[in-house]
PDB file of C-alpha atoms in Angstrom:
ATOM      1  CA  UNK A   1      -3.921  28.036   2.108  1.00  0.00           C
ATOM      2  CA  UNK A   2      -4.847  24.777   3.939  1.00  0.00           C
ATOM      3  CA  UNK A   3      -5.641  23.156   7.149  1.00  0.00           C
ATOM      4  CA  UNK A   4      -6.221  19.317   7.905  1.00  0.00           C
ATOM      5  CA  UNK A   5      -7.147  17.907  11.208  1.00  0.00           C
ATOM      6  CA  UNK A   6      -6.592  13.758  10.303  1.00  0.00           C
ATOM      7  CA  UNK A   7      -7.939  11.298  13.227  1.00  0.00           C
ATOM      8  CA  UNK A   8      -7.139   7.437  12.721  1.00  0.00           C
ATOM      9  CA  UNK A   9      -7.594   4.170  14.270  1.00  0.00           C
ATOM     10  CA  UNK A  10      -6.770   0.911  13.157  1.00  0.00           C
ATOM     11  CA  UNK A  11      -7.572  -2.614  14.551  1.00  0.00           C
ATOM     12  CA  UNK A  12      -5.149  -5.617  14.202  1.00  0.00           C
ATOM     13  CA  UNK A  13      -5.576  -9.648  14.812  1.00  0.00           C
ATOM     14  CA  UNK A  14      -2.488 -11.604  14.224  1.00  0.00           C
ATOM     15  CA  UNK A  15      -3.020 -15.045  13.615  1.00  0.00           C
ATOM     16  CA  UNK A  16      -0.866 -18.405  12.907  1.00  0.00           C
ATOM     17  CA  UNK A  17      -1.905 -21.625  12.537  1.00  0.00           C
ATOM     18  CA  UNK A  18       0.259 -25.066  13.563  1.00  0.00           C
ATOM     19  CA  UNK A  19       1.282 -25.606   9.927  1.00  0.00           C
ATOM     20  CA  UNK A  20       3.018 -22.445   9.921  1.00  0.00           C
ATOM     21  CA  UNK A  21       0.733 -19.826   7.914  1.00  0.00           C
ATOM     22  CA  UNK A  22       0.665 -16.037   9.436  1.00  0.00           C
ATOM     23  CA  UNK A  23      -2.406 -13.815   8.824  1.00  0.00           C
ATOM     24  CA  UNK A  24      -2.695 -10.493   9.474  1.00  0.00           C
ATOM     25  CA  UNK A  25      -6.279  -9.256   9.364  1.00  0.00           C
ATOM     26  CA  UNK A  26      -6.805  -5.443   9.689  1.00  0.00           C
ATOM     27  CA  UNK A  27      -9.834  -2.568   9.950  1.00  0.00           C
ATOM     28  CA  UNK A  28      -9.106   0.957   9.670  1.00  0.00           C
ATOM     29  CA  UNK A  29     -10.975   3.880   9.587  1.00  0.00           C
ATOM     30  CA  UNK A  30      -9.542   7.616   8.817  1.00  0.00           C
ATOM     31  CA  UNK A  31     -11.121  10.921   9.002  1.00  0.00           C
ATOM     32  CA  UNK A  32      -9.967  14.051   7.323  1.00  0.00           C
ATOM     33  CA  UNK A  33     -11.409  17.910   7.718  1.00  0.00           C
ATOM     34  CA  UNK A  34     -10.031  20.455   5.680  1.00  0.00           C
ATOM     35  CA  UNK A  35     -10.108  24.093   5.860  1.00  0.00           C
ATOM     36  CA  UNK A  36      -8.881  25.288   2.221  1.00  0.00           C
ATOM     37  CA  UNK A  37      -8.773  29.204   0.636  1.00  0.00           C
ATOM     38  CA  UNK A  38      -7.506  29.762  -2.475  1.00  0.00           C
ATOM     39  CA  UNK A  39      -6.529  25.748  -3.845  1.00  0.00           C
ATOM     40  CA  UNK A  40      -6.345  25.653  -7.589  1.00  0.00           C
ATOM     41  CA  UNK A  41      -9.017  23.163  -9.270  1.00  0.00           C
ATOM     42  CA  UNK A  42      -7.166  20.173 -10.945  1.00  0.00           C
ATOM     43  CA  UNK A  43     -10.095  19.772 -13.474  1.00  0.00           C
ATOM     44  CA  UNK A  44      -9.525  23.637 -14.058  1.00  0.00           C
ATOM     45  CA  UNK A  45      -6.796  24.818 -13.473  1.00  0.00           C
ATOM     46  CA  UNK A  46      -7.417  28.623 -15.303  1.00  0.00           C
ATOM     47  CA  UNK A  47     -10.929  29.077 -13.820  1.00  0.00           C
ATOM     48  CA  UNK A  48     -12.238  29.713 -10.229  1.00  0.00           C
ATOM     49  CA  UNK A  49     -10.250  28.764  -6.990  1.00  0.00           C
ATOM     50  CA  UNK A  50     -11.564  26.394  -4.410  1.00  0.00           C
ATOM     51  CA  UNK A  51     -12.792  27.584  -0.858  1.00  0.00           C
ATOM     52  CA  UNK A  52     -14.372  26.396   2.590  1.00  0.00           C
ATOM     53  CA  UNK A  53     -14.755  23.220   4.696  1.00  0.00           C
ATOM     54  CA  UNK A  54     -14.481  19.688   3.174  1.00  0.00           C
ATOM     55  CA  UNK A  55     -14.294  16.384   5.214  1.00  0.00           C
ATOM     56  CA  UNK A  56     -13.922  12.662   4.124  1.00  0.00           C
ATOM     57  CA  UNK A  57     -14.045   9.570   6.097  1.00  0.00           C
ATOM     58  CA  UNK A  58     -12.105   6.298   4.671  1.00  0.00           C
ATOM     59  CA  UNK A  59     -12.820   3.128   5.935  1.00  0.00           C
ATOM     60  CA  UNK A  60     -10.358   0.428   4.433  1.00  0.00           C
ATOM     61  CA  UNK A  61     -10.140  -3.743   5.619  1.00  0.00           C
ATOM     62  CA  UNK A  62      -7.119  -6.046   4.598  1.00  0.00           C
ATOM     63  CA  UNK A  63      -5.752  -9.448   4.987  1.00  0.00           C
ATOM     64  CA  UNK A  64      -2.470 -10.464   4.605  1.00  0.00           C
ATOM     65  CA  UNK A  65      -0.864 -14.239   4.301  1.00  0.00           C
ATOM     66  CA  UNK A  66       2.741 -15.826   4.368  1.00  0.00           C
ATOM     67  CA  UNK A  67       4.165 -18.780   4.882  1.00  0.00           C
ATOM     68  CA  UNK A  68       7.447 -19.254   5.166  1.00  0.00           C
ATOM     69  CA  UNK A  69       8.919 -22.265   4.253  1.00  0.00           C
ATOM     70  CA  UNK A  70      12.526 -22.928   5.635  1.00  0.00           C
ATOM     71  CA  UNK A  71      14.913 -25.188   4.992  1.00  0.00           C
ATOM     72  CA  UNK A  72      18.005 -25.675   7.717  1.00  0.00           C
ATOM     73  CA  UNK A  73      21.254 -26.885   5.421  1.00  0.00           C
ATOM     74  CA  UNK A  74      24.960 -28.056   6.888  1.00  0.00           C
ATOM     75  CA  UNK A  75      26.001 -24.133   6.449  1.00  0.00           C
ATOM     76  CA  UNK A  76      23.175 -22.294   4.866  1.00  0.00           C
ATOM     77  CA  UNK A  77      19.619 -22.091   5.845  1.00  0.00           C
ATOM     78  CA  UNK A  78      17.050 -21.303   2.748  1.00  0.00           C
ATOM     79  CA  UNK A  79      13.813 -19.261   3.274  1.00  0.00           C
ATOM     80  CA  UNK A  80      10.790 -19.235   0.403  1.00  0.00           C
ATOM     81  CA  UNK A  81       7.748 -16.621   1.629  1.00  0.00           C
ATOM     82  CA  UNK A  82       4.598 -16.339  -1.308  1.00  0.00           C
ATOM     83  CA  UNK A  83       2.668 -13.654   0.698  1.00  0.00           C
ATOM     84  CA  UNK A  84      -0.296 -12.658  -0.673  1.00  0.00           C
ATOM     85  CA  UNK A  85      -2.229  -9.536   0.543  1.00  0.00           C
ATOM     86  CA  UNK A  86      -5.969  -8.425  -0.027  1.00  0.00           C
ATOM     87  CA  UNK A  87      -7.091  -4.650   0.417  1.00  0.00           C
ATOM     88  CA  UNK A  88     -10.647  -3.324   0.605  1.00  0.00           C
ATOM     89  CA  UNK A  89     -11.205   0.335   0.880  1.00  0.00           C
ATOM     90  CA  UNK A  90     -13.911   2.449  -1.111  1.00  0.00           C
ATOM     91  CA  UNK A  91     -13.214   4.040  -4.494  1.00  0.00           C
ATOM     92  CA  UNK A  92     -12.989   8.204  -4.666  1.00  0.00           C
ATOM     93  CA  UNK A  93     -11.610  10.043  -1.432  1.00  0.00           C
ATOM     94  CA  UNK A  94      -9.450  12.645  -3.598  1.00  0.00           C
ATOM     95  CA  UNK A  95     -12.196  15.548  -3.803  1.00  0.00           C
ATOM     96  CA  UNK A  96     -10.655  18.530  -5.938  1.00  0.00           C
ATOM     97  CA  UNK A  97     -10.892  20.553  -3.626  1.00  0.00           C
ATOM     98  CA  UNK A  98      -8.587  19.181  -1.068  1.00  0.00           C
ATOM     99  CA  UNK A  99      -5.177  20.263  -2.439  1.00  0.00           C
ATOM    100  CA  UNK A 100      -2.287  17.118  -2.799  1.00  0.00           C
ATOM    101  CA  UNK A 101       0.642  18.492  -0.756  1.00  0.00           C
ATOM    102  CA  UNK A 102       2.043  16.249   1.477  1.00  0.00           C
ATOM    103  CA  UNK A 103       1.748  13.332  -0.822  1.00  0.00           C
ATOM    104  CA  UNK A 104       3.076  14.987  -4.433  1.00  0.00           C
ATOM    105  CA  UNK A 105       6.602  12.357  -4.199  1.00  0.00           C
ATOM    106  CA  UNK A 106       4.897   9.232  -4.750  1.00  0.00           C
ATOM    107  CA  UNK A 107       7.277   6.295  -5.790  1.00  0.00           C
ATOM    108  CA  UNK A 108       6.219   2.209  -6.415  1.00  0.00           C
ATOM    109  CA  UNK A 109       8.863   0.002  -5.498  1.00  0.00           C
ATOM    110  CA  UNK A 110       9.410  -2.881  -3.475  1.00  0.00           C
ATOM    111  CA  UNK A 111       9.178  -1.502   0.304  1.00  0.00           C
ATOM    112  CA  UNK A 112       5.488  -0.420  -0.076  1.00  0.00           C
ATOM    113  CA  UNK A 113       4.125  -3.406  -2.571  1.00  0.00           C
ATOM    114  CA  UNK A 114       2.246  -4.877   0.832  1.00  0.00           C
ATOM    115  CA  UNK A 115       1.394  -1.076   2.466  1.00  0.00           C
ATOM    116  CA  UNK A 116      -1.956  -0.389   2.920  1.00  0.00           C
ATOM    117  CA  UNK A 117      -1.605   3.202   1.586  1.00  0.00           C
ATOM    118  CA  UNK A 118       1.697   3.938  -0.971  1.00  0.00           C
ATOM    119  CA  UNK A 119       1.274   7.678  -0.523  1.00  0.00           C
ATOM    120  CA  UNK A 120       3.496   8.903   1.885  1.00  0.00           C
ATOM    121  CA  UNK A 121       1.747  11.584   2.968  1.00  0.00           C
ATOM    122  CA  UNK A 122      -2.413  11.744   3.566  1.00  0.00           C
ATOM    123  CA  UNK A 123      -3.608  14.165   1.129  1.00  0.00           C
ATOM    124  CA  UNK A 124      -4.241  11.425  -1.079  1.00  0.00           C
ATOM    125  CA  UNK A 125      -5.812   8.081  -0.421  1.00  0.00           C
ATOM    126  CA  UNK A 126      -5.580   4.949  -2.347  1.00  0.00           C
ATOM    127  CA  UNK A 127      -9.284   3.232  -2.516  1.00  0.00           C
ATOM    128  CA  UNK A 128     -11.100   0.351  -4.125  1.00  0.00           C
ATOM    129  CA  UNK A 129      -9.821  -3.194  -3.883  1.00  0.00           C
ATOM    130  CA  UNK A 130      -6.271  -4.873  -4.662  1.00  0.00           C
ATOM    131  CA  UNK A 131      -4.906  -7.876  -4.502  1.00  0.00           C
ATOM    132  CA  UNK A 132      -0.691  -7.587  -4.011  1.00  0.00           C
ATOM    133  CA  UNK A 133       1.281 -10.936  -4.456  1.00  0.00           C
ATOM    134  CA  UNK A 134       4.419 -11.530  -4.278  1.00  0.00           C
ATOM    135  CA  UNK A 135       7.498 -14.168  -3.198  1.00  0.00           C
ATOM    136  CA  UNK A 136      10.921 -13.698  -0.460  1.00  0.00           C
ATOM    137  CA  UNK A 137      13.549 -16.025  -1.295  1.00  0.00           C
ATOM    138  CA  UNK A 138      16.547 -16.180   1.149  1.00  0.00           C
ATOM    139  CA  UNK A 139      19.645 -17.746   1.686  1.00  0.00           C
ATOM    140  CA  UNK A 140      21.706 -17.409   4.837  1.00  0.00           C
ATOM    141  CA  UNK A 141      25.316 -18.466   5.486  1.00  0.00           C
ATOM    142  CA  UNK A 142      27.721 -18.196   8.158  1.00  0.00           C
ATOM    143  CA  UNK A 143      29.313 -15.221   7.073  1.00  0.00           C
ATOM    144  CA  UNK A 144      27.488 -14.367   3.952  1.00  0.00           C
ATOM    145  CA  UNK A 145      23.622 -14.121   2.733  1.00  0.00           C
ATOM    146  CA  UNK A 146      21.308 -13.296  -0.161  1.00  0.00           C
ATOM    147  CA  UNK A 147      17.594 -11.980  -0.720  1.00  0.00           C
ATOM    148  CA  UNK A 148      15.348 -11.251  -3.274  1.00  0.00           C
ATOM    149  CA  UNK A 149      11.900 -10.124  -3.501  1.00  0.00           C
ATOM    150  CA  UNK A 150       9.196  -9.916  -6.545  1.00  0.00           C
ATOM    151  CA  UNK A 151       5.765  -8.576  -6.767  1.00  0.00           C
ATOM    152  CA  UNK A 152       2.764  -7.448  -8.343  1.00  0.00           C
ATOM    153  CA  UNK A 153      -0.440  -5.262  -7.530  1.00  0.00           C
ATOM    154  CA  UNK A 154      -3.525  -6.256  -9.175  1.00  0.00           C
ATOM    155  CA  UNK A 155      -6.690  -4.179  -9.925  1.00  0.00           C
ATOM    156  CA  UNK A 156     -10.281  -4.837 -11.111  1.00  0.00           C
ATOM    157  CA  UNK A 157     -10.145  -2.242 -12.811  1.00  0.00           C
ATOM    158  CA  UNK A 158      -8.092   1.075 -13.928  1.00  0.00           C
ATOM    159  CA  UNK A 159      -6.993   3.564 -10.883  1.00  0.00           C
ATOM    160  CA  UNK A 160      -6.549   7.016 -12.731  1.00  0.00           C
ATOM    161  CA  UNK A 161      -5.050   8.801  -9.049  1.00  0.00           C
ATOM    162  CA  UNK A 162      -1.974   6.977 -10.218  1.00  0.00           C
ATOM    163  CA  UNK A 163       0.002   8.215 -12.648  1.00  0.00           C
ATOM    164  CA  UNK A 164       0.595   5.822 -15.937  1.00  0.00           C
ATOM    165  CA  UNK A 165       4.290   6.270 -15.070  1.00  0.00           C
ATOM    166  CA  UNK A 166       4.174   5.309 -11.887  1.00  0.00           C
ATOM    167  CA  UNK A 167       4.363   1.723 -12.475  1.00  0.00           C
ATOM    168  CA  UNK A 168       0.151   1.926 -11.167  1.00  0.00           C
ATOM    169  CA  UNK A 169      -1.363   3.706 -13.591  1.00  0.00           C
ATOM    170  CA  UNK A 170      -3.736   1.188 -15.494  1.00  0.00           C
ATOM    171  CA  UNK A 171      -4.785  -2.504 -14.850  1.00  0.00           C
ATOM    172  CA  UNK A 172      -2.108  -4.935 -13.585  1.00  0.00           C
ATOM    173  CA  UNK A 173       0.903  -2.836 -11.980  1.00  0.00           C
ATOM    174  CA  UNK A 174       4.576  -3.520 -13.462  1.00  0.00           C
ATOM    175  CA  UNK A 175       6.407  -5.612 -10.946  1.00  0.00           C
ATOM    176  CA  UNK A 176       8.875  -4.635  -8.810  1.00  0.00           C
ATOM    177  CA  UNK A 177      11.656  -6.742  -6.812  1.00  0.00           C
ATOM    178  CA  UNK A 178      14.730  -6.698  -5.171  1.00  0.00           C
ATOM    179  CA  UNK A 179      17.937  -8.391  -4.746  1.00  0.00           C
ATOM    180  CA  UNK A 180      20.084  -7.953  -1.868  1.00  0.00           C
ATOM    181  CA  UNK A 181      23.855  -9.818  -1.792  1.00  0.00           C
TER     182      UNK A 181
END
């Protein structure tokens, strides 16, 4: 058995300059209190259960860039976007004891590259520092149009909450992309 009370509160300044670049600079702060009875120790699993209170506060600070570059044509209009993202939260904030149930379906793909937090639940939080970087191409017609997205997460080091098939796991992540006709 569990029970989390989660507060949060985030502060945002949007920013773009004359030449055309769009910043994003963020500061949140989370807290978590858990009530737990009975959760099963990941670092042993056949020995002693887990009980009482256990509470976590996670600060995290970001900045994110684009600047997209369009280019008006006779009948289609072309869009390039590099956006790069920086992330700085602490390392940790996944005690044992607080059991991972809200955020066990975990997937890496292109719609949460740029998130702050790729779990979808909060049970688990992703700390220490990243850099994500990636590229939007577009083209736009009159009745017709095409994307495509690529991008990468990079790490100073390895980030074992992640599994190694995850895409995460160790080091650089894989990249990920779409393409949209």
């Amino acid at each position: 058995d569990s029970w989390r009370f989660s507060t949060a509160g985030t502060w945002r300044i949007p920013y773009s300059n004359p030449q055309g670049h769009i910043y994003n600079f963020t500061a949140s702060l989370r807290g978590d209190a858990y009530v737990v009875s009975g959760v099963i120790n990941p670092n042993n699993p056949n020995g002693s259960t887990e009980n009482g209170f256990i509470g976590r506060v996670l600060p995290r600070i970001g900045m994110n860039w684009r600047y997209p570059l369009i280019r008006a044509g006779e009948s289609t209009n072309y869009v390039v976007e590099p956006i790069i993202s920086l992330i700085a939260a602490p390392r940790g904030g996944n005690p044992g004891k607080i059991p991972n149930e809200d955020s066990l379906s975990f997937e890496f793909d292109d719609t949460n590259l740029f998130s702050s937090s790729r779990f979808p639940g909060l049970d688990r939080w992703e700390g220490g520092p990243r850099l994500n970087y990636g590229v939007r191409l577009g083209a736009y017609g009159k009745k017709s149009f095409a994307t495509a997205m690529i991008g990468q997460t990079l790490r100073n080091r390895d980030h074992a909450i992640f599994d190694n098939r995850s895409g995460l796991g160790t080091g650089p992540s894989d990249y990920v992309g779409r393409l949209h006709l």
